[in-house]
Each structure stands twice: as structure tokens, then as C-alpha cells.
Amino acid sequence: PNMTWEVDIWKRLRNAKDASKMRLMAKYEGRNFLISRLVAEIARCYYELMALDNSLKILDENIEIQDKAYLKMKILKEHAKSNNLAVNRFEAQLLKTKSQRFEISQEIVEKENRLRFLSGAYDDKPILRNSEQLMSMQVDALQIGVPAQLLENRPDIRQAEYAIKAAKLDLKSVQANLYPSLS
């Protein structure tokens, strides 16, 4: 069994080890970036779902009002106070609003399915939400600072930074291979 030992005069081995560490950190930051994106997408879908609930509530109120107006127009027509054109216009508006309600209901189902997909919860339980408080929710103040400092918080930026550091260390290690080694 032959054993050799190399003296790391030119830091070739240390740079290779540090480059491996930097690549590991870059992968870790890439994972953090994916987690951040997933959380942001879930939050966006959740708030869109709450907004759709509020739209549905408004449409239901409009349908109720338009239904009453349509019935009043029919009564006016029966008593010769209105013509069929007015009745048809109110009926068309009522049907249009009902079709909008159907579209919003379909979007709600799509958003709920998207949230279930993103969260990995495929049960039939309804997604709990308090849509009435959407407009009265308190929004936390945004952090202030120099934009360059805020960029340092982004995992994708840190991932790229680690990848660049690893590439520089790899280059130093390769350059050290060109120098003579002492074994």
C-alpha cells in the first residue's frame, strides 16, 4: 500500500474544499428561494380567493335587486305602464349578472383547487377563510432600507453570490494545479 501526502502550498485543496462549501450553500439558498416562492404563491391565491368571495357576495346582492326590478317591470307591463322592451332589458341584465356569478363561482373552485395543489392537502374539507375582513385587515409596514441592502435578503441573489464564489475558488484551484506540487 503506497501512501502519498501532498503539502497544500498553493491552497489548491483548500480552495477546492471551500468551493464545495459554496456550492452547498448555493443549493441551500436555492431551496430557500423555492420555499419563499411557494409561500408567496399560496398567500397570493388565498387573498385572491377572499376577493372572489367578496365579488360573489356583491353579485348575489345585485341579483336580488335586479330580480326585484325585473318583477316590477313585469307588473308594470301587465298594467300597461311599460312595454316588452323594458322587460326584456331587465331580464337580459339579470341573466348577464347570473352568468357572471357562475363565472366567479367557477374561479373560486379553481382557486381552491390551486391552493390544495400548492399545499398538498387534497381532502374535501373547505378552505377556511374570513373574506368579510379582507378590506379591513391591517397591513404591516414595509421594511425600509437601501434597495441594494434589501436585495441581500433574497435567496435567489444569495444563491447566485455563492455560485460565483464557488466558481472563483474553482478557478484558483485549477490555477494552483499548474504550479508544482510537493508530495
Backbone as a ProteinNet text record, in pm:
[ID]
protein_1_A
[PRIMARY]
PNMTWEVDIWKRLRNAKDASKMRLMAKYEGRNFLISRLVAEIARCYYELMALDNSLKILDENIEIQDKAYLKMKILKEHAKSNNLAVNRFEAQLLKTKSQRFEISQEIVEKENRLRFLSGAYDDKPILRNSEQLMSMQVDALQIGVPAQLLENRPDIRQAEYAIKAAKLDLKSVQANLYPSLS
[TERTIARY]
82	0	86.4	82.4	153.6	66.1	123.4	51.1	129.4	57.3	121.8	52.6	128.1	75.5	122.3	27.4	63.4	55.4	154.6	154.8	78.4	-17.6	-104.7	-44.7	63.8	135.6	53.8	-5.6	-73.9	-223.9	-268.7	-409.6	-503.4	-452.7	-536.6	-646.2	-609.2	-707	-803.5	-750.7	-838.5	-939.5	-894.9	-987.7	-1092.8	-1052.7	-1149.5	-1252	-1206.1	-1297.8	-1391.8	-1336.7	-1420.3	-1519.8	-1479.4	-1571	-1687.3	-1658.1	-1765	-1861.2	-1807.3	-1893.7	-1983.7	-1924.8	-2002.8	-2114.1	-2085.1	-2188.7	-2299.9	-2263.8	-2364.5	-2450.4	-2387.9	-2464.1	-2555	-2507.6	-2590.2	-2713.4	-2695.5	-2810.9	-2908	-2853.9	-2937.9	-3019	-2955.9	-3026.9	-3128.9	-3097.6	-3195.1	-3318.8	-3298.8	-3411.3	-3492.7	-3423.7	-3494.3	-3573.7	-3517.3	-3586.7	-3715.6	-3708.2	-3828.2	-3933.7	-3890.4	-3985.5	-4050.7	-3970.9	-4025.8	-4127.4	-4095.3	-4188.6	-4317.6	-4306.1	-4424.7	-4514	-4454.4	-4532.3	-4598.9	-4525.6	-4583.1	-4699.2	-4686	-4793.2	-4916.6	-4895.5	-5008.6	-5079.6	-5003.1	-5063.8	-5140.2	-5082.5	-5149.5	-5280.8	-5279.8	-5402.6	-5506.9	-5462.6	-5555.3	-5625.7	-5548.7	-5610.4	-5697.2	-5659.2	-5745.6	-5876.2	-5868.4	-5988.4	-6080.7	-6022.5	-6103.8	-6168.9	-6096.5	-6153.1	-6265.7	-6249.6	-6356.5	-6480.4	-6461.6	-6575.3	-6651.8	-6577.6	-6643.4	-6715.9	-6656.3	-6722.7	-6851.5	-6846.8	-6965.7	-7076.5	-7038.5	-7137	-7202.4	-7121.9	-7175.8	-7267.9	-7227	-7312.1	-7444.2	-7442	-7567.5	-7661.4	-7605.4	-7688.4	-7745	-7662	-7709.6	-7817.2	-7802.3	-7903.7	-8036.5	-8030.6	-8153.2	-8222	-8144.2	-8200.5	-8255.6	-8178.1	-8221.6	-8344.2	-8355.1	-8471.8	-8597.8	-8585.3	-8698.9	-8738	-8636.9	-8664.8	-8730.6	-8686.6	-8744.6	-8891.2	-8919.5	-9058	-9146.7	-9090.1	-9167.9	-9197.3	-9099.5	-9121.1	-9228.2	-9229.6	-9332.5	-9471.8	-9478.1	-9606.7	-9648.1	-9553.4	-9584.9	-9633	-9574.6	-9615.5	-9758.6	-9788.7	-9923.5	-10028.7	-9991.8	-10085	-10068.8	-10000.3	-9983.1	-9909.6	-9822.6	-9741.8	-9601.7	-9571	-9440	-9458.3	-9351	-9360.8	-9269.4	-9273.7	-9198.4	-9047.4	-9007.3	-8865.3	-8799.6	-8864	-8808.4	-8798.4	-8900.4	-8899	-8783.3	-8764.3	-8656.2	-8518.5	-8504.9	-8376.4	-8344	-8442.5	-8419.3	-8389.5	-8457.9	-8433.1	-8292.1	-8250.7	-8116.5	-8009	-8029.5	-7930.6	-7925	-8040.1	-8044.7	-7972	-7994.7	-7927.9	-7777.2	-7737.3	-7594.1	-7527.2	-7591.5	-7536	-7530.9	-7631.5	-7629.2	-7516.1	-7487.5	-7376.1	-7242.5	-7231.6	-7110.3	-7093.1	-7204.3	-7198.8	-7146.5	-7190.7	-7143.1	-6992.4	-6945.8	-6801.8	-6720.1	-6769.1	-6697.7	-6696.7	-6808	-6813.7	-6712.5	-6700.5	-6603.1	-6459.9	-6431.9	-6298.6	-6266.4	-6368.2	-6347.5	-6306.5	-6374.2	-6338.5	-6196	-6159.8	-6024.5	-5919.7	-5945.7	-5850.3	-5838	-5951.7	-5945.9	-5864.3	-5883.7	-5805.3	-5657.3	-5627.5	-5487	-5423.3	-5496.7	-5445.1	-5423	-5514.9	-5496.9	-5373.9	-5353.6	-5236.4	-5107.6	-5103.6	-4982.3	-4951	-5055.7	-5033.6	-5022.2	-5061.1	-5053.6	-5165.9	-5270.1	-5385.5	-5498.8	-5520.7	-5619.5	-5750.5	-5782.6	-5908.9	-6023.4	-6144.8	-6262.5	-6308.9	-6232.2	-6271.2	-6261.1	-6356.5	-6348.4	-6229.9	-6177.6	-6065.6	-6122.1	-6078.2	-6129.5	-6075.3	-6165.5	-6124.9	-6231.7	-6190.4	-6281.1	-6278.8	-6351.6	-6345.4	-6404.7	-6491	-6552.8	-6449.8	-6340.8	-6241.2	-6128.7	-6142.8	-6035.8	-6000.4	-6100.1	-6073.7	-6035.9	-6063.1	-6031.3	-5906.5	-5835.6	-5715.8	-5605.3	-5529.8	-5415.4	-5296.8	-5232.2	-5115.6	-4992.4	-4898.3	-4775.1	-4697	-4626.4	-4544	-4429.8	-4398	-4287.6	-4155.2	-4056.9	-3925.1	-3863.8	-3798.5	-3734.3	-3584.3	-3520.9	-3376.7	-3332.9	-3203.9	-3147.5	-3179.7	-3225.5	-3262.3	-3151.8	-3027.4	-2917.8	-2910.7	-2939.9	-2940.8	-3057.4	-3171.9	-3287.8	-3264.8	-3185.6	-3155.7	-3075.7	-2996.6	-2918.2	-3006.8	-3132.5	-3224.3	-3285.3	-3275.3	-3338.4	-3255.2	-3318.2	-3243	-3185.6	-3253.6	-3200.6	-3074.3	-3067.4	-2947.8	-2832.4	-2862.7	-2757.5	-2710.9	-2803.3	-2764.8	-2666.7	-2696	-2606	-2471.6	-2474.4	-2349.5	-2261.6	-2321.6	-2244.9	-2192.1	-2271.5	-2226.1	-2106	-2107.7	-1993.8	-1870.2	-1887.8	-1774.2	-1715.7	-1804	-1756.8	-1679.5	-1728	-1658.5	-1520.5	-1511.4	-1381.7	-1284.6	-1335.2	-1248.4	-1207.3	-1299.8	-1264.2	-1153.5	-1163	-1061	-925.7	-925	-799.9	-741.5	-828.8	-782.5	-722.3	-786	-734.2	-602.4	-592.7	-467.3	-356	-389.6	-289.8	-241.5	-323.3	-281.2	-166	-153.9	-46.2	88.9	86.3	211.4	265.5	392.1	447.1	394.7	376.2	327.9	434.4	426.5	521.4	447.3	484.6	419.1	517.1
-118.7	0	125	194.2	321.9	434	521.4	636.8	761	857.8	985	1094.3	1193.1	1306.9	1431	1521.1	1640.8	1762.4	1843.6	1968.9	2071.4	2131.9	2225.2	2365.5	2380.6	2507.6	2616.9	2584	2684.7	2693.3	2630.4	2630	2564.4	2472.1	2404.6	2324.1	2244.1	2159.3	2242.5	2344.5	2429.3	2503.7	2551.2	2620.8	2525.5	2402.2	2303.6	2272.3	2259.9	2233.4	2352.3	2473.5	2592.7	2608.7	2572.2	2579.4	2482.6	2364.3	2267.3	2322.7	2389.6	2451	2557.3	2637.6	2743.9	2685.8	2575.8	2511.5	2455.8	2400.3	2350.7	2465.5	2578	2694.3	2747.4	2742.6	2788	2699	2568.7	2477.4	2504.5	2532.1	2562.8	2689.9	2791.7	2915.9	2894	2806.2	2772.4	2709	2623.2	2561.2	2668.8	2761.3	2870.9	2955.8	2977.3	3055.3	2984.6	2853.7	2779.4	2783.7	2772.8	2780	2917.4	3022.2	3158.6	3178	3128	3140	3063.3	2945.2	2864.7	2935.8	2989.5	3061.2	3184.2	3256.1	3375.4	3337	3228.3	3183.8	3140.4	3070.6	3029.5	3152.6	3250.1	3372.3	3447.6	3458.1	3529.2	3461.4	3329.5	3255.8	3270.6	3268.9	3282.2	3417.7	3525	3657.6	3676.3	3616.7	3620.7	3546.9	3437.6	3362.1	3445.7	3517.3	3604.9	3716.2	3772.1	3876.3	3820.1	3697.9	3635.1	3610.8	3574.7	3558.4	3689.7	3799.2	3930.4	3967.4	3934.5	3961.5	3880.7	3757.7	3672.4	3728.5	3778.7	3837.8	3960	4044.5	4163.4	4123.1	4022.2	3976	3919.8	3848.9	3796.4	3910.1	4016.2	4132	4198.2	4208.4	4267.6	4181.4	4050.8	3961.9	3979.8	3993	4013.5	4144.1	4250.9	4381.5	4375.8	4315.4	4307.9	4218.2	4116	4026.9	4103.6	4185.4	4266.6	4367.3	4429.7	4527.7	4459	4340.2	4265.4	4232.1	4187.5	4155.4	4280.8	4394.5	4519.3	4560.2	4540.9	4573.6	4484	4358.2	4267.6	4311.9	4355.9	4404	4531.9	4622	4744.7	4714.2	4613.8	4576.4	4520.6	4441.4	4384.8	4494.8	4604.3	4715.2	4823	4788.8	4876	5005.8	5002.1	5118.2	5109.3	4994.8	4974.5	4884.2	4872.5	4785.8	4663.4	4575	4449.6	4474.1	4582.6	4613	4632.6	4707.6	4731.4	4601.4	4518.2	4389.2	4304	4301.3	4222.1	4274.8	4406.9	4464.5	4425.7	4432.3	4393.5	4244.2	4164.4	4020.3	3989.4	4059.6	4037.4	4075.8	4187.3	4229.3	4129.2	4078	3978.9	3851.3	3806	3684.6	3705.2	3825.3	3855.7	3849.8	3906.2	3905.1	3762.7	3682.8	3542.1	3465	3495.7	3427.5	3472.2	3600.4	3646.9	3575.3	3551.8	3478.8	3338.2	3274.5	3140	3140.5	3241.4	3250.8	3269.6	3354.3	3377.3	3248.6	3178	3050.8	2952.4	2949.4	2860.3	2901.2	3031.5	3078.9	3043.1	3047.8	3010.6	2864.6	2778.6	2636.2	2617.1	2689.3	2679	2724.8	2836.4	2886.3	2788.8	2732	2634.6	2512.6	2467	2352.4	2387.4	2508.5	2552.2	2557.1	2608	2611.9	2471.1	2380.3	2241.9	2179.5	2209.5	2157.7	2212.7	2343.7	2406.1	2360	2339.7	2299.6	2148.4	2073	1927.2	1865.6	1941.3	1891.4	1863.8	1736.8	1700.2	1650.4	1690.7	1648.6	1737.1	1697	1770.6	1876.7	1897.1	1998.9	2136.7	2225.1	2359.9	2436.7	2527.5	2610	2720.9	2723	2821.5	2959.4	3055.8	3193.4	3287.5	3407.4	3510	3625.5	3609.1	3703.5	3839.6	3847.4	3975.6	4075.5	4027	4114.9	4151.4	4115.9	4141.1	4289	4373.9	4516.4	4587.5	4525.4	4591.4	4533.5	4444.9	4383.7	4487.2	4473.9	4561.5	4508.3	4594.4	4557.4	4605.3	4514.4	4551.9	4649.7	4737.2	4835	4763.2	4809.7	4751.9	4794.7	4704.6	4741.3	4843.4	4938.7	5040.3	5016.3	5064.4	5049.2	5077.7	5074.3	5094.7	4971	4987.8	4871.3	4766.4	4808.8	4712.2	4626.7	4686.9	4610.3	4512.2	4552.1	4463.7	4345.2	4366.1	4256.5	4146.4	4182.2	4082.2	3981.7	4016.6	3926.5	3822.1	3841.3	3748.6	3622	3505.3	3379.5	3355.4	3399.9	3376.6	3459.5	3578.1	3661.3	3596.7	3547.6	3481	3353.4	3281.4	3159.9	3194.7	3299.4	3340.7	3386	3454.3	3500.3	3381.6	3280.7	3161.5	3088	3082.4	3015.2	3087.7	3219.8	3297.8	3275.2	3274.7	3249.4	3110.2	3011.3	2875.3	2870.7	2940.6	2942.3	3007	3114.1	3179.3	3086.4	3014.4	2921.9	2804.1	2758.2	2652.1	2699.1	2822.7	2878	2884.7	2928	2932.4	2792.5	2695.3	2557.5	2503.1	2533.7	2488.4	2558	2685.5	2757.8	2700.5	2658.7	2600.8	2465.8	2396.9	2269.6	2290.4	2410.1	2438.7	2455.5	2485.9	2504.1	2366.7	2358.6	2232.2	2196.6	2069.3	2026.5	1946.6	1946	1875.8	1759.2	1638.2	1519.1	1440.5
0	0	0	-110	-121.9	-71.2	5.2	54.7	16.4	-29.7	-59.7	18	46.6	119.6	46.8	20	-55.2	35.2	26.5	100.6	16.1	80.5	8.5	11.6	-62.9	-63.1	-132.4	-244.4	-326.1	-296	-189.1	-145.1	-247	-324.8	-422.9	-354.2	-255	-186	-100.6	-33.9	47.9	-39.7	-155.5	-245.6	-299.9	-331	-379.8	-271.2	-145.1	-33.6	-11.6	-15.6	2.5	-112.4	-233.7	-347.8	-327.8	-274.7	-247	-142.7	-41.1	60.4	-2.4	-90.9	-155.4	-243.1	-313.5	-394.7	-306.5	-190.7	-96.5	-45.3	-12.5	34	-77.4	-201.3	-313.8	-327.3	-310.3	-317.3	-202.6	-85.1	30	4.5	-51.4	-81.6	-193.7	-289.2	-393.5	-333.6	-234.2	-163.7	-91.6	-25.3	43.2	-55.1	-173.6	-275.9	-318.4	-339.2	-377.7	-268.4	-144.6	-33.1	-27.4	-45.6	-44.4	-155.9	-275.3	-387.7	-361.2	-301.4	-271.7	-170.5	-65.6	36.5	-24.7	-108.8	-173.9	-265	-339.3	-429.1	-350.7	-238.8	-154.7	-98.6	-50.6	4	-104.1	-223.7	-333.1	-368.2	-379.2	-412.4	-302.2	-177.3	-65.4	-67.9	-90.6	-93.1	-217.6	-328.5	-447.1	-420.1	-346.5	-311.2	-222.8	-128.9	-43.8	-126.2	-221.7	-307.5	-392.7	-442.1	-520.5	-435	-308.3	-217.6	-202.9	-189.9	-178.3	-307.3	-421.6	-550	-561.6	-515.8	-520.7	-432.5	-316.6	-226.2	-291.7	-355.7	-423.3	-537.9	-614.4	-725	-674.3	-562.1	-505.8	-467.1	-409.4	-374	-499.5	-605.3	-731.5	-794.9	-789	-847.6	-774.8	-645.3	-567.7	-607.5	-620.8	-660	-802.2	-893.7	-1033.3	-1049.1	-967	-972.4	-930.6	-827	-782.8	-891	-952	-1058	-1177.6	-1211.2	-1323.1	-1294.5	-1172.9	-1137.5	-1140.1	-1096.4	-1100.3	-1244.4	-1333.3	-1475	-1536.1	-1497.5	-1548.9	-1502.3	-1377	-1323.7	-1395.9	-1420.3	-1492.9	-1634.6	-1697.5	-1833.1	-1832.1	-1728.5	-1718.4	-1701.9	-1638.9	-1618.2	-1724.4	-1832.4	-1948.5	-1915	-1818.3	-1781.9	-1844.4	-1903.4	-1965	-2086.3	-2165	-2282.9	-2264.8	-2360.9	-2354.4	-2365.5	-2431.4	-2445.5	-2309	-2221.2	-2087.5	-2008.7	-2021	-1951	-2003.5	-2134.3	-2193.5	-2151.6	-2142.7	-2099.9	-1956.3	-1866.3	-1727.2	-1716.2	-1795.1	-1793.4	-1845.7	-1951.5	-2006.9	-1905.3	-1836.6	-1735.3	-1620.7	-1580.3	-1473.4	-1515.4	-1636.9	-1685.1	-1699.4	-1739.3	-1750.9	-1613.8	-1513.4	-1378.1	-1323.5	-1355.2	-1310.9	-1377.4	-1502.6	-1570	-1509.5	-1471.2	-1403	-1269.5	-1200.8	-1073.6	-1095.9	-1202.7	-1233.6	-1261.9	-1335.9	-1366.4	-1239.7	-1148.2	-1022.3	-939.1	-938	-864.5	-921	-1052.2	-1115.8	-1079.8	-1077.4	-1039.3	-893.9	-807	-666.7	-656.6	-732	-731.6	-783.3	-889.1	-944	-842.4	-772.5	-673	-555.8	-512.5	-404	-445.7	-568.7	-617.3	-627.9	-672.1	-681.2	-542.3	-443.5	-306.9	-252.2	-281.9	-237.3	-302.7	-430.3	-501.4	-441.2	-416.5	-363	-221.3	-142	-2.8	14	-89.3	-81.3	-0.1	27.6	103.3	4.2	-24.7	-126.9	-67.3	55	114.7	65.8	99.5	53	152.4	259	356.2	291.8	321.2	263.4	322.2	243.5	287.9	375.4	500	594.9	560.8	559.5	532.1	586.7	616.6	667.4	568.2	460.2	348.5	381.5	481.6	514.6	566.8	623.3	681.8	584.9	458.2	361.3	352.4	343.8	324.8	454.7	569.8	696.9	762.6	694.2	751.2	765.8	874.8	897.1	816.8	743.3	664.8	739.7	762.9	831.6	745.2	811.8	740.1	669.5	551.9	476.5	538.3	528.8	578.7	484.1	544.6	462.4	462	362	351.3	210.3	192.6	60.6	-23.6	-147.4	-229	-241	-244.7	-254.7	-128.3	-13.9	110.9	113	59.1	55.7	-37	-142.4	-234.1	-166.3	-65.6	5.9	78.4	103.8	172.7	80.4	-48.7	-142.8	-157.6	-140.8	-151.8	-290.6	-394.7	-529.3	-553.3	-493.9	-506.1	-428.6	-307.7	-229.2	-297.6	-362.5	-436.2	-547.5	-622.3	-730.6	-674.7	-561.5	-499.7	-460.4	-398.6	-360.2	-482.6	-588.7	-710.7	-770.9	-766.7	-818.8	-732.2	-599.5	-510.9	-535.7	-555.8	-582.9	-713.9	-814	-943.4	-930	-851.6	-830.7	-759	-658.3	-585.5	-673.5	-758.5	-853.8	-946.8	-991.8	-1080.7	-1010.5	-884.7	-809	-791.9	-767.4	-750.4	-879.7	-991.6	-1121.6	-1152.4	-1121.6	-1143.6	-1056.4	-933.8	-844.8	-897.3	-977.9	-1038.2	-1134.7	-1189.8	-1285.7	-1216.9	-1086.1	-1011	-969.9	-942.3	-894.9	-756.8	-730.6	-600.8	-527.7	-396.7	-312.5	-247.4	-290.4	-235.4	-150.4
[MASK]
+++++++++++++++++++++++++++++++++++++++++++++++++++++++++++++++++++++++++++++++++++++++++++++++++++++++++++++++++++++++++++++++++++++++++++++++++++++++++++++++++++++++++++++++++++++++

